[in-house]
Coordinates of C-alpha atoms in Angstrom, one line a residue:
X8 CA -17.2 -21.1 13.7
X9 CA -19.2 -24.0 12.5
X10 CA -17.2 -27.2 12.5
X11 CA -19.1 -28.3 9.4
X12 CA -16.7 -26.4 7.2
X13 CA -13.6 -27.9 8.7
X14 CA -11.8 -30.9 7.1
X15 CA -12.1 -34.3 8.6
X16 CA -10.2 -37.5 7.9
X17 CA -12.0 -37.8 4.6
X18 CA -11.1 -35.9 1.4
X19 CA -13.6 -33.7 -0.5
X20 CA -14.5 -34.2 -4.1
X21 CA -12.8 -31.7 -6.5
X22 CA -16.2 -30.1 -7.2
X23 CA -17.0 -29.7 -3.5
X24 CA -13.6 -28.3 -2.8
X25 CA -13.9 -25.8 -5.6
X26 CA -17.2 -24.5 -4.3
X27 CA -15.8 -24.2 -0.8
X28 CA -12.8 -22.3 -2.2
X29 CA -15.0 -19.9 -4.1
X30 CA -17.2 -19.1 -1.1
X31 CA -14.0 -18.2 0.9
X32 CA -12.1 -16.4 -1.9
X33 CA -14.7 -13.9 -3.1
X34 CA -15.1 -11.9 0.2
X35 CA -11.3 -12.1 0.8
X36 CA -10.7 -10.7 -2.7
X37 CA -13.1 -7.9 -2.0
X38 CA -11.2 -7.0 1.2
X39 CA -7.9 -7.3 -0.7
X40 CA -9.0 -4.9 -3.4
X41 CA -10.5 -2.5 -0.9
X42 CA -7.2 -1.8 0.6
X43 CA -5.7 -0.8 -2.8
X44 CA -8.8 1.2 -3.7
X45 CA -8.2 3.7 -0.9
X46 CA -4.9 4.8 -2.3
X47 CA -6.5 5.1 -5.8
X48 CA -9.3 7.2 -4.5
X49 CA -6.8 9.6 -2.8
X50 CA -5.0 10.0 -6.1
X51 CA -8.2 10.5 -8.2
X52 CA -9.6 13.1 -5.8
X53 CA -6.4 15.1 -5.2
X54 CA -5.7 15.0 -8.9
X55 CA -8.5 17.7 -9.3
X56 CA -6.5 20.0 -7.0
X57 CA -3.6 20.4 -9.3
X58 CA -0.5 18.7 -10.8
X59 CA 1.7 19.4 -7.8
X60 CA -0.8 17.9 -5.3
X61 CA -1.3 14.9 -7.6
X62 CA 2.5 14.3 -7.8
X63 CA 2.8 14.6 -4.0
X64 CA 0.0 12.0 -3.4
X65 CA 1.5 9.8 -6.1
X66 CA 4.9 9.9 -4.4
X67 CA 3.4 9.5 -1.0
X68 CA 1.3 6.5 -2.0
X69 CA 4.3 4.9 -3.6
X70 CA 6.3 5.2 -0.5
X71 CA 3.4 4.1 1.7
X72 CA 2.9 1.0 -0.4
X73 CA 6.7 0.2 -0.4
X74 CA 6.9 0.4 3.4
X75 CA 3.5 -1.2 4.2
X76 CA 4.1 -4.1 1.9
X77 CA 6.8 -5.4 4.2
X78 CA 4.4 -5.0 7.2
X79 CA 1.7 -6.8 5.4
X80 CA 4.0 -9.7 4.7
X81 CA 5.2 -9.8 8.3
X82 CA 1.7 -10.0 9.6
X83 CA 0.9 -12.9 7.3
X84 CA 3.2 -15.0 9.5
X85 CA 0.1 -15.5 11.6
X86 CA -2.0 -16.9 8.7
X87 CA -0.8 -20.5 8.9
X88 CA -0.6 -20.4 12.8
X89 CA -4.3 -19.3 13.1
X90 CA -5.7 -21.5 10.3
X91 CA -3.9 -24.6 11.5
X92 CA -5.1 -23.9 15.0
X93 CA -8.7 -23.7 13.6
X94 CA -8.1 -26.9 11.6
X95 CA -7.1 -28.7 14.8
X96 CA -10.2 -27.3 16.5
X97 CA -8.1 -25.3 19.0
X98 CA -10.5 -22.3 18.9
X99 CA -9.2 -20.7 22.1
X100 CA -5.6 -21.0 20.8
X101 CA -6.7 -19.2 17.6
X102 CA -8.2 -16.3 19.7
X103 CA -5.0 -16.1 21.7
X104 CA -3.0 -15.8 18.5
X105 CA -5.3 -13.0 17.4
X106 CA -4.1 -11.0 20.5
X107 CA -0.5 -11.8 19.7
X108 CA -1.1 -10.5 16.2
X109 CA -2.5 -7.3 17.6
X110 CA 0.6 -6.8 19.8
X111 CA 2.9 -7.3 16.8
X112 CA 0.8 -5.0 14.6
X113 CA 1.1 -2.2 17.1
X114 CA 4.8 -2.5 17.5
X115 CA 5.7 -3.2 13.9
X116 CA 3.2 -0.5 12.7
X117 CA 4.7 2.1 15.0
X118 CA 8.2 1.4 13.7
X119 CA 7.2 1.4 10.1
X120 CA 5.1 4.6 10.5
X121 CA 8.2 6.3 11.9
X122 CA 10.3 5.0 8.9
X123 CA 7.6 6.2 6.5
X124 CA 7.6 9.8 7.9
X125 CA 11.4 10.0 7.5
X126 CA 11.5 8.5 3.9
X127 CA 10.4 11.8 2.1
X128 CA 13.7 13.4 3.2
X129 CA 15.5 11.2 0.6
X130 CA 13.3 12.4 -2.3
X131 CA 15.4 15.5 -3.1
X132 CA 18.4 13.2 -3.5
X133 CA 16.4 11.5 -6.3
X134 CA 15.9 14.8 -8.1
X135 CA 12.3 15.3 -6.8
X136 CA 11.5 19.0 -6.4
X137 CA 11.2 20.4 -2.9
X138 CA 7.5 21.3 -3.4
X139 CA 6.6 17.7 -4.3
X140 CA 8.8 16.3 -1.6
X141 CA 7.1 18.6 1.0
X142 CA 3.7 17.5 -0.2
X143 CA 4.6 13.8 0.0
X144 CA 5.9 14.4 3.5
X145 CA 2.7 16.1 4.6
X146 CA 0.6 13.3 3.1
X147 CA 2.7 10.6 4.8
X148 CA 2.6 12.4 8.2
X149 CA -1.1 12.0 8.3
X150 CA -1.1 8.5 6.8
X151 CA 1.4 7.3 9.4
X152 CA -1.2 6.9 12.2
X153 CA -3.1 4.5 10.0
X154 CA -0.2 2.1 9.6
X155 CA -0.6 0.3 12.9
X156 CA -4.4 0.3 12.4
X157 CA -4.0 -1.2 8.9
X158 CA -1.7 -4.0 10.2
X159 CA -4.2 -4.7 13.0
X160 CA -7.0 -5.0 10.5
X161 CA -4.8 -7.6 8.6
X162 CA -4.6 -9.6 11.8
X163 CA -8.4 -9.4 12.2
X164 CA -8.6 -10.5 8.5
X165 CA -6.4 -13.5 9.2
X166 CA -8.6 -14.6 12.0
X167 CA -11.9 -13.9 10.2
X168 CA -10.9 -15.8 7.1
X169 CA -9.5 -18.7 9.1
X170 CA -12.8 -19.0 10.9
X171 CA -14.8 -18.7 7.6
X172 CA -16.5 -15.7 9.0
X173 CA -15.9 -13.4 6.0
X174 CA -19.0 -11.3 5.9
X175 CA -17.5 -8.7 8.3
X176 CA -14.6 -8.3 5.8
X177 CA -16.9 -7.2 3.0
X178 CA -19.0 -4.9 5.3
X179 CA -15.9 -3.3 6.8
X180 CA -14.2 -2.8 3.4
X181 CA -17.3 -1.3 1.7
X182 CA -18.1 1.0 4.6
X183 CA -14.5 2.2 4.8
X184 CA -14.2 2.9 1.1
X185 CA -17.5 4.9 1.0
X186 CA -16.3 6.9 4.0
X187 CA -12.9 7.4 2.5
X188 CA -14.4 8.8 -0.7
X189 CA -16.8 11.1 1.2
X190 CA -14.0 12.1 3.6
X191 CA -11.6 12.9 0.8
X192 CA -14.2 15.1 -1.0
X193 CA -14.9 17.0 2.2
X194 CA -11.4 17.4 3.6
X195 CA -9.6 18.0 0.4
X196 CA -11.9 20.7 -1.0
X197 CA -13.5 21.9 2.2
X198 CA -17.2 22.3 3.0
X199 CA -17.8 25.9 1.8
X200 CA -19.8 24.9 -1.3
X201 CA -22.0 22.4 0.5
X202 CA -25.8 23.1 0.8
X203 CA -26.9 24.9 4.0
X204 CA -28.5 21.8 5.5
X205 CA -25.0 20.3 5.9
X206 CA -24.7 22.7 8.9
X207 CA -21.3 22.7 10.7
X208 CA -19.7 20.7 7.8
X209 CA -19.7 23.8 5.8
X210 CA -17.1 25.3 8.0
X211 CA -14.5 22.5 7.3
X212 CA -11.5 24.2 5.6
X213 CA -9.9 22.8 2.4
X214 CA -6.9 20.8 3.6
X215 CA -5.7 19.5 0.2
X216 CA -3.1 16.7 0.4
X217 CA -3.2 16.5 4.3
X218 CA -7.0 16.2 4.2
X219 CA -6.8 13.2 1.8
X220 CA -4.4 11.4 4.2
X221 CA -6.6 12.2 7.2
X222 CA -9.7 10.8 5.5
X223 CA -7.9 7.6 4.6
X224 CA -6.4 7.0 8.1
X225 CA -9.8 7.6 9.7
X226 CA -11.5 5.2 7.3
X227 CA -8.9 2.5 8.2
X228 CA -9.7 3.1 11.8
X229 CA -13.5 2.6 11.1
X230 CA -12.7 -0.5 9.1
X231 CA -10.7 -1.9 12.1
X232 CA -13.5 -1.0 14.5
X233 CA -16.1 -2.9 12.5
X234 CA -14.0 -6.0 12.3
X235 CA -13.3 -5.9 16.1
X236 CA -17.0 -5.5 16.9
X237 CA -17.9 -8.5 14.8
X238 CA -15.1 -10.6 16.4
X239 CA -16.3 -9.6 19.9
X240 CA -19.8 -10.8 19.0
X241 CA -18.4 -14.3 18.3
X242 CA -17.8 -15.8 21.7
X243 CA -15.2 -18.6 22.1
X244 CA -15.9 -21.3 24.7
X245 CA -13.1 -22.4 27.0
X246 CA -10.4 -20.7 29.1
X247 CA -9.8 -16.9 28.5
X248 CA -7.3 -16.3 25.7
X249 CA -3.8 -15.1 26.8
X250 CA -3.8 -11.4 26.1
X251 CA -0.3 -10.4 27.2
X252 CA 2.6 -10.7 24.7
X253 CA 4.0 -14.2 24.4
X254 CA 7.5 -14.2 23.0
X255 CA 7.3 -17.8 21.7
X256 CA 4.3 -17.0 19.6
X257 CA 5.7 -13.6 18.4
X258 CA 9.0 -15.1 17.5
X259 CA 7.4 -18.0 15.6
X260 CA 5.2 -15.5 13.7
X261 CA 8.3 -13.4 12.9
X262 CA 10.2 -16.4 11.6
X263 CA 7.2 -17.2 9.3
X264 CA 6.3 -13.6 8.4
X265 CA 9.8 -12.2 7.7
X266 CA 10.4 -14.2 4.5
X267 CA 6.9 -13.2 3.3
X268 CA 7.7 -9.5 3.9
X269 CA 11.0 -9.9 2.1
X270 CA 9.4 -11.8 -0.8
X271 CA 6.7 -9.1 -1.2
X272 CA 9.4 -6.4 -1.2
X273 CA 11.4 -8.3 -3.8
X274 CA 8.3 -8.6 -6.0
X275 CA 7.3 -5.0 -5.5
X276 CA 11.0 -4.0 -6.1
X277 CA 11.3 -5.7 -9.5
X278 CA 8.1 -4.0 -10.8
X279 CA 9.3 -0.6 -9.4
X280 CA 12.6 -1.2 -11.1
X281 CA 10.7 -2.0 -14.4
X282 CA 9.0 1.4 -14.0
X283 CA 12.3 3.2 -13.6
X284 CA 13.7 1.4 -16.6
X285 CA 10.6 2.3 -18.6
X286 CA 10.9 6.0 -17.5
X287 CA 14.4 6.1 -19.0
X288 CA 12.9 5.2 -22.4
X289 CA 10.6 8.3 -22.5
X290 CA 7.2 9.5 -21.3
X291 CA 5.3 7.3 -23.8
X292 CA 7.0 4.2 -22.5
X293 CA 6.4 4.9 -18.9
X294 CA 2.8 5.8 -19.6
X295 CA 2.2 2.5 -21.4
X296 CA 3.9 0.7 -18.5
X297 CA 1.7 2.3 -15.8
X298 CA -1.5 1.7 -17.7
X299 CA -0.6 -2.0 -18.3
X300 CA 0.4 -2.5 -14.7
X301 CA -2.9 -1.0 -13.5
X302 CA -4.9 -3.5 -15.5
X303 CA -2.7 -6.4 -14.5
X304 CA -3.0 -5.4 -10.8
X305 CA -6.8 -5.6 -10.9
X306 CA -6.8 -9.2 -12.1
X307 CA -4.0 -10.1 -9.7
X308 CA -6.1 -8.9 -6.7
X309 CA -8.6 -11.7 -7.4
X310 CA -5.7 -14.2 -7.7
X311 CA -4.4 -13.0 -4.3
X312 CA -7.9 -13.6 -2.8
X313 CA -7.8 -17.1 -4.2
X314 CA -4.3 -17.5 -2.8
X315 CA -5.4 -16.4 0.7
X316 CA -8.4 -18.7 0.6
X317 CA -6.1 -21.6 -0.5
X318 CA -3.8 -20.7 2.4
X319 CA -6.7 -21.0 4.8
X320 CA -8.0 -24.3 3.4
X321 CA -4.5 -25.9 3.3
X322 CA -3.9 -24.6 6.9
X323 CA -7.2 -26.2 8.1
X324 CA -6.2 -29.6 6.6
X325 CA -2.7 -29.4 7.9
X326 CA -4.0 -28.6 11.4
X327 CA -6.3 -31.6 11.1
X328 CA -3.4 -33.8 10.1
X329 CA -5.1 -34.5 6.7
X330 CA -2.3 -34.2 4.1
X331 CA -4.4 -35.7 1.2
X332 CA -7.0 -32.9 1.8
X333 CA -4.3 -30.3 2.0
X334 CA -2.9 -31.5 -1.3
X335 CA -6.3 -31.3 -2.9
X336 CA -7.1 -27.9 -1.5
X337 CA -3.7 -26.6 -2.7
X338 CA -4.1 -27.9 -6.2
X339 CA -7.7 -26.8 -6.6
X340 CA -6.6 -23.3 -5.5
X341 CA -3.8 -23.3 -8.0
X342 CA -6.3 -24.5 -10.7
X343 CA -8.8 -21.8 -9.7
X344 CA -6.2 -19.0 -9.7
X345 CA -4.8 -20.1 -13.0
X346 CA -8.3 -20.5 -14.5
X347 CA -9.4 -17.1 -13.5
X348 CA -6.2 -15.5 -14.8
X349 CA -6.5 -17.4 -18.1
X350 CA -9.9 -15.7 -18.6
X351 CA -8.4 -12.4 -17.7
X352 CA -5.6 -13.0 -20.2
X353 CA -8.2 -13.8 -22.8
X354 CA -9.8 -10.5 -22.2
X355 CA -6.4 -8.7 -22.6
X356 CA -5.7 -10.6 -25.8
X357 CA -9.1 -10.1 -27.4
X358 CA -9.9 -6.5 -26.4
X359 CA -6.6 -4.6 -26.1
X360 CA -7.9 -1.6 -28.0
X361 CA -11.0 -1.4 -25.9
X362 CA -9.0 -1.5 -22.7
X363 CA -6.6 1.2 -24.0
X364 CA -9.6 3.5 -24.8
X365 CA -11.0 2.8 -21.4
X366 CA -7.8 3.9 -19.8
X367 CA -7.8 7.1 -22.0
X368 CA -4.4 6.2 -23.5
X369 CA -2.9 9.2 -25.5
X370 CA -2.1 8.6 -29.2
X371 CA 1.6 8.3 -28.6
X372 CA 1.1 5.7 -25.8
X373 CA -1.3 3.5 -27.7
X374 CA 1.3 1.8 -30.1
X375 CA 3.3 0.7 -27.0
X376 CA 0.4 -0.2 -24.8
X377 CA -1.2 -2.7 -27.1
X378 CA 1.9 -5.0 -27.2
X379 CA 2.2 -4.7 -23.4
X380 CA -1.3 -5.9 -23.0
X381 CA -0.6 -8.9 -25.2
X382 CA 2.5 -9.8 -23.2
X383 CA 0.4 -9.4 -20.0
X384 CA -2.2 -11.8 -21.5
X385 CA 0.5 -14.4 -21.8
X386 CA 1.9 -14.2 -18.3
X387 CA -1.5 -13.9 -16.5
X388 CA -1.7 -17.6 -15.9
X389 CA 1.8 -17.7 -14.4
X390 CA 1.2 -14.6 -12.4
X391 CA -1.9 -16.3 -10.9
X392 CA -0.1 -19.5 -10.3
X393 CA 2.8 -17.8 -8.4
X394 CA 0.4 -15.7 -6.4
X395 CA -1.7 -18.7 -5.4
X396 CA 1.4 -20.8 -5.0
X397 CA 2.7 -18.5 -2.3
X398 CA -0.6 -18.7 -0.5
X399 CA -0.9 -22.5 -0.4
X400 CA 2.8 -22.8 0.7
X401 CA 2.1 -20.3 3.4
X402 CA -0.9 -22.4 4.6
X403 CA 1.5 -25.4 4.8
X404 CA 3.9 -23.3 6.9
X405 CA 6.6 -22.9 4.2
X406 CA 7.5 -19.2 3.6
X407 CA 11.2 -19.2 3.0
X408 CA 11.1 -21.1 -0.3
X409 CA 8.8 -18.4 -1.7
X410 CA 11.3 -15.7 -0.9
X411 CA 14.2 -17.6 -2.5
X412 CA 12.1 -18.4 -5.6
X413 CA 11.2 -14.7 -6.0
X414 CA 14.8 -13.6 -5.7
X415 CA 16.1 -16.2 -8.2
X416 CA 13.2 -15.9 -10.6
X417 CA 13.0 -12.1 -10.7
X418 CA 16.6 -11.0 -10.2
X419 CA 18.7 -13.9 -11.5
X420 CA 16.4 -14.8 -14.5
X421 CA 13.9 -12.0 -15.2
X422 CA 16.2 -9.0 -14.8
X423 CA 19.0 -10.2 -17.1
X424 CA 16.3 -11.1 -19.7
X425 CA 14.9 -7.6 -19.3
X426 CA 18.2 -5.9 -19.8
X427 CA 19.0 -8.1 -22.8
X428 CA 15.8 -7.7 -24.7
X429 CA 15.0 -4.1 -23.8
X430 CA 18.4 -2.5 -24.3
X431 CA 20.8 -4.9 -26.0
X432 CA 18.2 -6.0 -28.6
X433 CA 16.4 -2.7 -28.7
X434 CA 12.9 -4.0 -27.9
X435 CA 12.3 -1.1 -25.4
X436 CA 9.5 -1.3 -22.9
X437 CA 8.1 -4.5 -24.6
X438 CA 11.5 -6.1 -23.8
X439 CA 11.1 -5.0 -20.2
X440 CA 7.7 -6.8 -20.0
X441 CA 9.1 -9.9 -21.6
X442 CA 11.7 -9.9 -18.8
X443 CA 8.9 -9.6 -16.2
X444 CA 7.2 -12.5 -17.9
X445 CA 10.3 -14.7 -17.7
X446 CA 10.6 -13.9 -14.0
X447 CA 7.0 -14.7 -13.3
X448 CA 7.1 -18.0 -15.2
X449 CA 10.2 -19.0 -13.3
X450 CA 8.7 -18.3 -9.9
X451 CA 5.4 -20.0 -10.8
X452 CA 7.1 -23.2 -11.9
X453 CA 9.2 -23.3 -8.7
X454 CA 6.3 -22.7 -6.3
X455 CA 4.1 -25.4 -8.0
X456 CA 7.0 -27.8 -7.9
X457 CA 7.6 -27.1 -4.2
X458 CA 4.0 -27.6 -3.2
X459 CA 3.8 -30.8 -5.2
X460 CA 6.9 -32.2 -3.5
X461 CA 5.8 -31.1 0.0
X462 CA 2.3 -32.4 -0.2
X463 CA 3.5 -35.8 -1.6
X464 CA 4.8 -36.5 1.9
X465 CA 3.3 -35.6 5.3
X466 CA 2.6 -32.0 6.1
X467 CA 3.0 -31.1 9.7
X468 CA 1.6 -28.1 11.6
X469 CA 4.1 -25.2 12.3
X470 CA 3.6 -25.7 16.1
X471 CA 4.1 -29.4 16.0

């Protein structure tokens, strides 16, 4: 990478820092959103097959996300290690860590893929019909091979974003999503209705749910291949990187990544619990909850991109032993994330009816959806602050505090508020969302306080 983008002993101006952050954040956000888009495409395409197939893919995607979220967090343990190595101009060391990430992605991916294929056996215990459980099992069987590939791509993403070589992330994500859409259409419905000039593709049978999963796993493989080819084109001077497993590196990455995986699971878990509580209030409540969550997730994808960019820039500065620059990078990332989410919240507050119509909300859902969008408008800033806060703390090498903050904020504060407002005071699904809001505010305040306190002293690299 060009050393011009790396921090020196000087400190950037806020304007320069914000421009540098934006250049890094936009492609990372595209890559972040592209991963979520694949599951959405599966759902939208299979939804045209029938209700049973749609339910199967919905269940399968939910289980895949729950299992893969932990793996994603685990792989993020390499983020501060690689970015700090780049900040210290140890480029050969960063390439060696890339190999260690590949080893861990393969091993963790294989174990999580096995767990994922066994998970559908528990669905009948939750009252899910055998038909839907069987469909979910079929879907996950074919998504499982993509789990190690997806985790390996995340390792490549960590390396590419740490080296500020982000163009491959955009190319790989766009190509993979186009192939996923085309592959879904072909494998789900078959090629019988294609024009004659498609040749042998016309003989492809309609595979339904299994075809959707096959297309997505194959697309992830293409995405990984593109990233690998770009990385191979960037030669690193110096001694060859160590390619065999190194336990010291793997154990350090696990110590950093395990709390991230647990923190993501805790956050995913509280929103899943909110969905379960909403379902108990009736179909209209759960419908409003799902639509509001979908809109909030779109804006949060951008905040996550800013958080990852902030993680990289803080990591660079920490690796260069430049704590003042790390502090500036962290706070500019927090400001950027909160600023974008404030604009998002303004859209939610000013145009709730337009968003509701865009989502096709039924008449009985609309009266519940509008208040949820207004609550979401309020907590957008805090949601962005906690998402970016986790990123900048990760860049500084602190991952345990984020896990503890999420457990306390969501489960010791947010959940009691949810139960009180939704059921004790009778506010229903709106009360559930005020509880989510309380949890997000608590986590955001804790993470900003933690980064302020850490960066006021001297930040040291994780390998120091």
